[in-house]
CSV table of C-alpha atoms in Angstrom, one decimal:
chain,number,residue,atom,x,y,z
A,2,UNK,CA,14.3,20.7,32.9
A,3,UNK,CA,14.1,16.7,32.4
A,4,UNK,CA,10.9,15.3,32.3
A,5,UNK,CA,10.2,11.6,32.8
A,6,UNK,CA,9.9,9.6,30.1
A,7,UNK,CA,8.8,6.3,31.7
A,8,UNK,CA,7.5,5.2,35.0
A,9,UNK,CA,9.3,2.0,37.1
A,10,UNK,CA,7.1,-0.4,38.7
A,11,UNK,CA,9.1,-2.8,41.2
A,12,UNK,CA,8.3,-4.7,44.5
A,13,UNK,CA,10.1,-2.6,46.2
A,14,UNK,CA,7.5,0.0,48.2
A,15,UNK,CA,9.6,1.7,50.6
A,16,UNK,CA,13.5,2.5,50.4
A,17,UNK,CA,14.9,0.1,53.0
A,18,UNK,CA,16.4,-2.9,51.9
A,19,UNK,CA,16.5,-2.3,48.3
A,20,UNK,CA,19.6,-3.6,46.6
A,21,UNK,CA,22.6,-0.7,47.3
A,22,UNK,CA,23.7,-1.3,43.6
A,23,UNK,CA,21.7,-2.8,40.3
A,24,UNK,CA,22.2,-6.8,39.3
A,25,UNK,CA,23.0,-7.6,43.5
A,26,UNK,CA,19.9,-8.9,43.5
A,27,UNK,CA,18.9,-10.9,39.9
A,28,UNK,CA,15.7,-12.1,41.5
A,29,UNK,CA,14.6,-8.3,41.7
A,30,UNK,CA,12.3,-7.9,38.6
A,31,UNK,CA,10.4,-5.0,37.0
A,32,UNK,CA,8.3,-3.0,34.1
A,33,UNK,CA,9.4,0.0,33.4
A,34,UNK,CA,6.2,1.6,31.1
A,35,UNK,CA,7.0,4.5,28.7
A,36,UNK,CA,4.5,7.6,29.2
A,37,UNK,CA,2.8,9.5,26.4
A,38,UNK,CA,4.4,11.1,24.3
A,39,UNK,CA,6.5,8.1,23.8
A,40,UNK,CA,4.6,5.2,24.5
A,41,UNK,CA,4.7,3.9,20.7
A,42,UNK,CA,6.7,0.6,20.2
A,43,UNK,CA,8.7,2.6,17.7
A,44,UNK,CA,10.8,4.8,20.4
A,45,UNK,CA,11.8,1.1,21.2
A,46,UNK,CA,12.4,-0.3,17.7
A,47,UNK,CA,15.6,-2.2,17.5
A,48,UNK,CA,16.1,-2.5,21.4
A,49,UNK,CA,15.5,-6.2,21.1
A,50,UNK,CA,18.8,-7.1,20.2
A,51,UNK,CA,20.0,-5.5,23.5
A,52,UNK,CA,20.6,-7.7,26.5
A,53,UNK,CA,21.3,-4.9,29.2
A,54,UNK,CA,19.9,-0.9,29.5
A,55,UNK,CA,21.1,2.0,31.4
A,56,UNK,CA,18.3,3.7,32.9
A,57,UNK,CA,18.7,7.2,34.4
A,58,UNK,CA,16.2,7.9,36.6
A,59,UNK,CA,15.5,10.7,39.3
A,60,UNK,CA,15.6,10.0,43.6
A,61,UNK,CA,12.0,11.0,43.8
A,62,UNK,CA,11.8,10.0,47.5
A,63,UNK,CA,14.7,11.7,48.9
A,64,UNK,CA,13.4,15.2,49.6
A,65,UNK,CA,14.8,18.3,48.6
A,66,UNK,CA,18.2,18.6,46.3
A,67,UNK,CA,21.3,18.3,48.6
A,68,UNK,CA,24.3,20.5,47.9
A,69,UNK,CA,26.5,19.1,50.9
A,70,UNK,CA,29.4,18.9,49.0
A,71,UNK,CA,30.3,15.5,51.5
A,72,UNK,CA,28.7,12.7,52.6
A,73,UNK,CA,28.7,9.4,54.5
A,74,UNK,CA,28.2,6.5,52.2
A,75,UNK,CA,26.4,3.1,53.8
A,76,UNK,CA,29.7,1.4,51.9
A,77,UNK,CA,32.2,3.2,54.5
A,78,UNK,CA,29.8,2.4,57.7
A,79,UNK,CA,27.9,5.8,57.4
A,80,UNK,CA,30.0,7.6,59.9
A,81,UNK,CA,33.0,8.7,57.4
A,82,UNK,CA,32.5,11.3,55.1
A,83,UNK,CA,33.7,11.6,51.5
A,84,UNK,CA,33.3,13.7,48.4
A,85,UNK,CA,29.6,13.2,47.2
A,86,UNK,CA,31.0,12.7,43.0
A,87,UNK,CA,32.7,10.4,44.6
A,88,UNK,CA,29.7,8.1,45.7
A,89,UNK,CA,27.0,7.2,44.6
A,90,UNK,CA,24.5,8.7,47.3
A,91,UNK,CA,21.1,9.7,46.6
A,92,UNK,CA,21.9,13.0,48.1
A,93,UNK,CA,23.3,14.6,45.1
A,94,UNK,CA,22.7,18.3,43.7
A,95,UNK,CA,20.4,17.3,41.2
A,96,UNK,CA,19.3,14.0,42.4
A,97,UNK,CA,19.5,11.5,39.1
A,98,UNK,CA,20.9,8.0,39.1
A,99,UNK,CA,22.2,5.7,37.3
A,100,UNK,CA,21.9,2.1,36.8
A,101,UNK,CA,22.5,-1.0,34.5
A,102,UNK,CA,20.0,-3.5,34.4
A,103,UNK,CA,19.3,-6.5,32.3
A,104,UNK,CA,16.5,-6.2,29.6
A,105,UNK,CA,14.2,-9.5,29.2
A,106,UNK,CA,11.7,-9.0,26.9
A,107,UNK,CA,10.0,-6.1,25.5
A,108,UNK,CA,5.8,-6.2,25.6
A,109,UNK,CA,4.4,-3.6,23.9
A,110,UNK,CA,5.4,-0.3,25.1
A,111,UNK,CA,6.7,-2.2,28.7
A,112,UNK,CA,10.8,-3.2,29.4
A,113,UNK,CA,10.6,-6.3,31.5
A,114,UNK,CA,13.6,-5.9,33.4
A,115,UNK,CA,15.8,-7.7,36.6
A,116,UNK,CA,19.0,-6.6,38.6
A,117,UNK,CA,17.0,-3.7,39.3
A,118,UNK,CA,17.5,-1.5,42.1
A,119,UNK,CA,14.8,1.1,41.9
A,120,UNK,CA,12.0,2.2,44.2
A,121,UNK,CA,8.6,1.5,42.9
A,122,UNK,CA,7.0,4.5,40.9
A,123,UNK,CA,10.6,5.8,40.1
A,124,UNK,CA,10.7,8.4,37.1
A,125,UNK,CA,12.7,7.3,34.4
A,126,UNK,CA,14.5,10.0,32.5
A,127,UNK,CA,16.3,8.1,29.9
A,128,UNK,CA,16.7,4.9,28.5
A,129,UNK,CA,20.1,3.8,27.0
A,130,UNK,CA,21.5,0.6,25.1
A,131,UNK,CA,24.5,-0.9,26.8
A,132,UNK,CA,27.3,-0.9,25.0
A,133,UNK,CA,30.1,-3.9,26.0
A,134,UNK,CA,32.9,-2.8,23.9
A,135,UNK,CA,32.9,1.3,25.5
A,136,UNK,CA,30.7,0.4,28.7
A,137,UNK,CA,33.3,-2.5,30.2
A,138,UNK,CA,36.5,-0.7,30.9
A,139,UNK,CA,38.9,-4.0,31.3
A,140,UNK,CA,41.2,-2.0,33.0
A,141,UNK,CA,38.9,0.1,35.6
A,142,UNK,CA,39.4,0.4,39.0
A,143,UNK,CA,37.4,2.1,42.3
A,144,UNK,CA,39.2,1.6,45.1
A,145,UNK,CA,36.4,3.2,47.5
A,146,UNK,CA,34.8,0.1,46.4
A,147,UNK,CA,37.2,-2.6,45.1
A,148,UNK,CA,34.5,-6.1,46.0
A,149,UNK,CA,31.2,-6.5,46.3
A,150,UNK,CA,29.6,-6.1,49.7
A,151,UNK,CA,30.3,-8.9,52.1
A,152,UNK,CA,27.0,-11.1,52.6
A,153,UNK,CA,25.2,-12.3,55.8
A,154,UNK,CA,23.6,-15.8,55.8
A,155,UNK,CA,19.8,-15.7,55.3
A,156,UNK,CA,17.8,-18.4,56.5
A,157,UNK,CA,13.6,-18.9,57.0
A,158,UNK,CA,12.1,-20.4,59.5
A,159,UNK,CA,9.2,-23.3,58.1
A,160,UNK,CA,6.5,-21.0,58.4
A,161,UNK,CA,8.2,-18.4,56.4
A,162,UNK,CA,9.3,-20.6,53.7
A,163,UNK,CA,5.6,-22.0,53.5
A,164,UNK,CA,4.5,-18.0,53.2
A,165,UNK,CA,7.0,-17.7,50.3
A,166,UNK,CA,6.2,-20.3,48.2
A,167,UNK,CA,2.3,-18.9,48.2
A,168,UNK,CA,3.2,-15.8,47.6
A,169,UNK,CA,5.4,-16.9,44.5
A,170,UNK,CA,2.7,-18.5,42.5
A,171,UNK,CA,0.4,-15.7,43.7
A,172,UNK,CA,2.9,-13.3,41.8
A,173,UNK,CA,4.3,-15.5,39.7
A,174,UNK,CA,8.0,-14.4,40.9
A,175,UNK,CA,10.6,-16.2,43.1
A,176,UNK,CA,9.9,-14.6,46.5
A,177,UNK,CA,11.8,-16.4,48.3
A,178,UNK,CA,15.0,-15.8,46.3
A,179,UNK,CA,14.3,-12.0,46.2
A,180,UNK,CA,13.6,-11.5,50.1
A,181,UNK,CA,17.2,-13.7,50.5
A,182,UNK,CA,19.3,-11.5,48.1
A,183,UNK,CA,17.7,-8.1,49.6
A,184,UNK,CA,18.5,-9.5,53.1
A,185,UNK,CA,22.2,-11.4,52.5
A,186,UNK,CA,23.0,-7.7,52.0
A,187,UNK,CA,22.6,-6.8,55.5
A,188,UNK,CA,20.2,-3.7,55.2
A,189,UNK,CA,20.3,-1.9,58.4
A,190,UNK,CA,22.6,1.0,59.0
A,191,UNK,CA,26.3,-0.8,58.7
A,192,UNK,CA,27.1,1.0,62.1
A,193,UNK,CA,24.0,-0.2,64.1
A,194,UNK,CA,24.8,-3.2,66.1
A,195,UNK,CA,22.0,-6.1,65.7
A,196,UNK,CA,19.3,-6.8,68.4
A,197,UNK,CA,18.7,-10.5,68.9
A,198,UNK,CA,15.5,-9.2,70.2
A,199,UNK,CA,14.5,-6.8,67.5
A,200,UNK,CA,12.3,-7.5,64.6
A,201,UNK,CA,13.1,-5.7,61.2
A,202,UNK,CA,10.4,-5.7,58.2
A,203,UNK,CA,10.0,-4.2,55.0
A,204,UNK,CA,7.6,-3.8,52.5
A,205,UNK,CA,7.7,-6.2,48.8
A,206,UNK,CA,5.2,-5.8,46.8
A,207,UNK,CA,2.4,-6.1,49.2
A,208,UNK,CA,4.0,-8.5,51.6
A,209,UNK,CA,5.0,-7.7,54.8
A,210,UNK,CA,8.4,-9.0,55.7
A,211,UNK,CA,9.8,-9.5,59.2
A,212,UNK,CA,13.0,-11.1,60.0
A,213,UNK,CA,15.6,-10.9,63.2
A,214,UNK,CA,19.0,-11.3,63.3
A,215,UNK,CA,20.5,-14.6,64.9
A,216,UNK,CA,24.0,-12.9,65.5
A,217,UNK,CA,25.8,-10.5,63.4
A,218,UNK,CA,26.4,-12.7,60.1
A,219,UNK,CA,22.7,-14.4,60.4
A,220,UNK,CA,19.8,-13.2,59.3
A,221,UNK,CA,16.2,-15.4,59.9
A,222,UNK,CA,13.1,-14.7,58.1
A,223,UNK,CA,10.4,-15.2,60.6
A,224,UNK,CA,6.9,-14.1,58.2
A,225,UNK,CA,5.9,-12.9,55.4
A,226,UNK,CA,2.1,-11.8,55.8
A,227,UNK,CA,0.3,-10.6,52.3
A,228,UNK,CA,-3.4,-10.6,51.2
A,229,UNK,CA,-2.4,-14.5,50.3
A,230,UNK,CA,-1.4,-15.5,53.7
């Protein structure tokens, strides 16, 4: 049985519009804190001269374990159906993930981290150096997933922009950068049409973001309500 070793602490507060990979989204920062036993500097000791980490983690969030042995990935549109070790859905039999993020500075027993893709209060697992000269196959190839995804144009209307420059020296991170990386994603359901007329939101940290589509390749941020605003 794995038992976490560390906890993640993110902006991200609910599973919709997080980033569908790790480093699409630089602006997305977090702490990942080690938990007793390990919480002692020296289970970290030489990690400084690191500049990226793997971090296996566990899809807390997801429900029970899935043992479909296919599934529809958000990267094929979510209607067709592939091999799930051939994806990297969160419905997996034993629900861990995997992802490469790049490591800051080191405080303590607390990674500062960005690139990451991780809900907030996600159990870490296990923590991992990257290694450049084994981890960065020159010659690899996926051709489920040959580019990144294609990205929508993000814009903000004045209010919104004056919201997100509050909230950034409130919290001391770029808010505004983060919300437009999430969103230049294009976070709904890749087979929902959008609705002109339909206002989306999501949770960051403890701001409430709503934004509408303009057409199908433009996305407009419209508020961004917190206890600052």
């Amino acid at each position: 049985m794995l038992h976490p070793i560390a906890i993640a602490h993110t902006p991200f507060k609910e599973k919709f519009a997080i980033p569908r990979q790790p480093s699409l989204a630089p602006a997305a920062c977090g702490i990942i804190e080690l938990l007793p036993p390990f919480n002692d500097p020296l289970a970290l000791e030489g990690l400084n001269q690191v500049s990226h980490i793997w971090l296996l983690f566990e899809f807390h969030a997801v429900g029970a374990q899935d043992h479909s042995l296919r599934v529809r990935p958000p990267r094929l549109g979510g209607n067709e159906k592939i091999g799930v070790f051939a994806t990297r859905s969160t419905h997996r039999p034993n629900g861990i993930g995997l992802s490469v993020v790049k490591l800051d500075k080191i405080e303590g027993t607390r990674l500062y981290v960005s690139g990451v893709d991780l809900l907030d209060g996600t159990p870490i697992v296990d923590i991992k150096p990257y290694v450049p000269y084994v981890d960065a196959v020159a010659s690899a190839y996926n051709r489920i997933a040959q580019t990144p995804p294609s990205c929508v144009q993000v814009s903000f209307s004045f209010d919104a922009q004056q919201q997100a420059q509050q909230h950034s020296q409130r919290l001391a991170q770029d808010v505004q950068a983060l919300v437009e990386q999430c969103l230049a994603q294009d976070p709904k359901p890749a087979y929902q049409k959008p609705e002109p007329t339909r206002q989306y939101g999501v949770k960051l940290w403890d701001i409430d973001v709503r934004w509408h589509y303009l057409n199908a390749t433009h996305i407009e941020v419209i508020n961004l309500s917190g206890s600052a605003v």
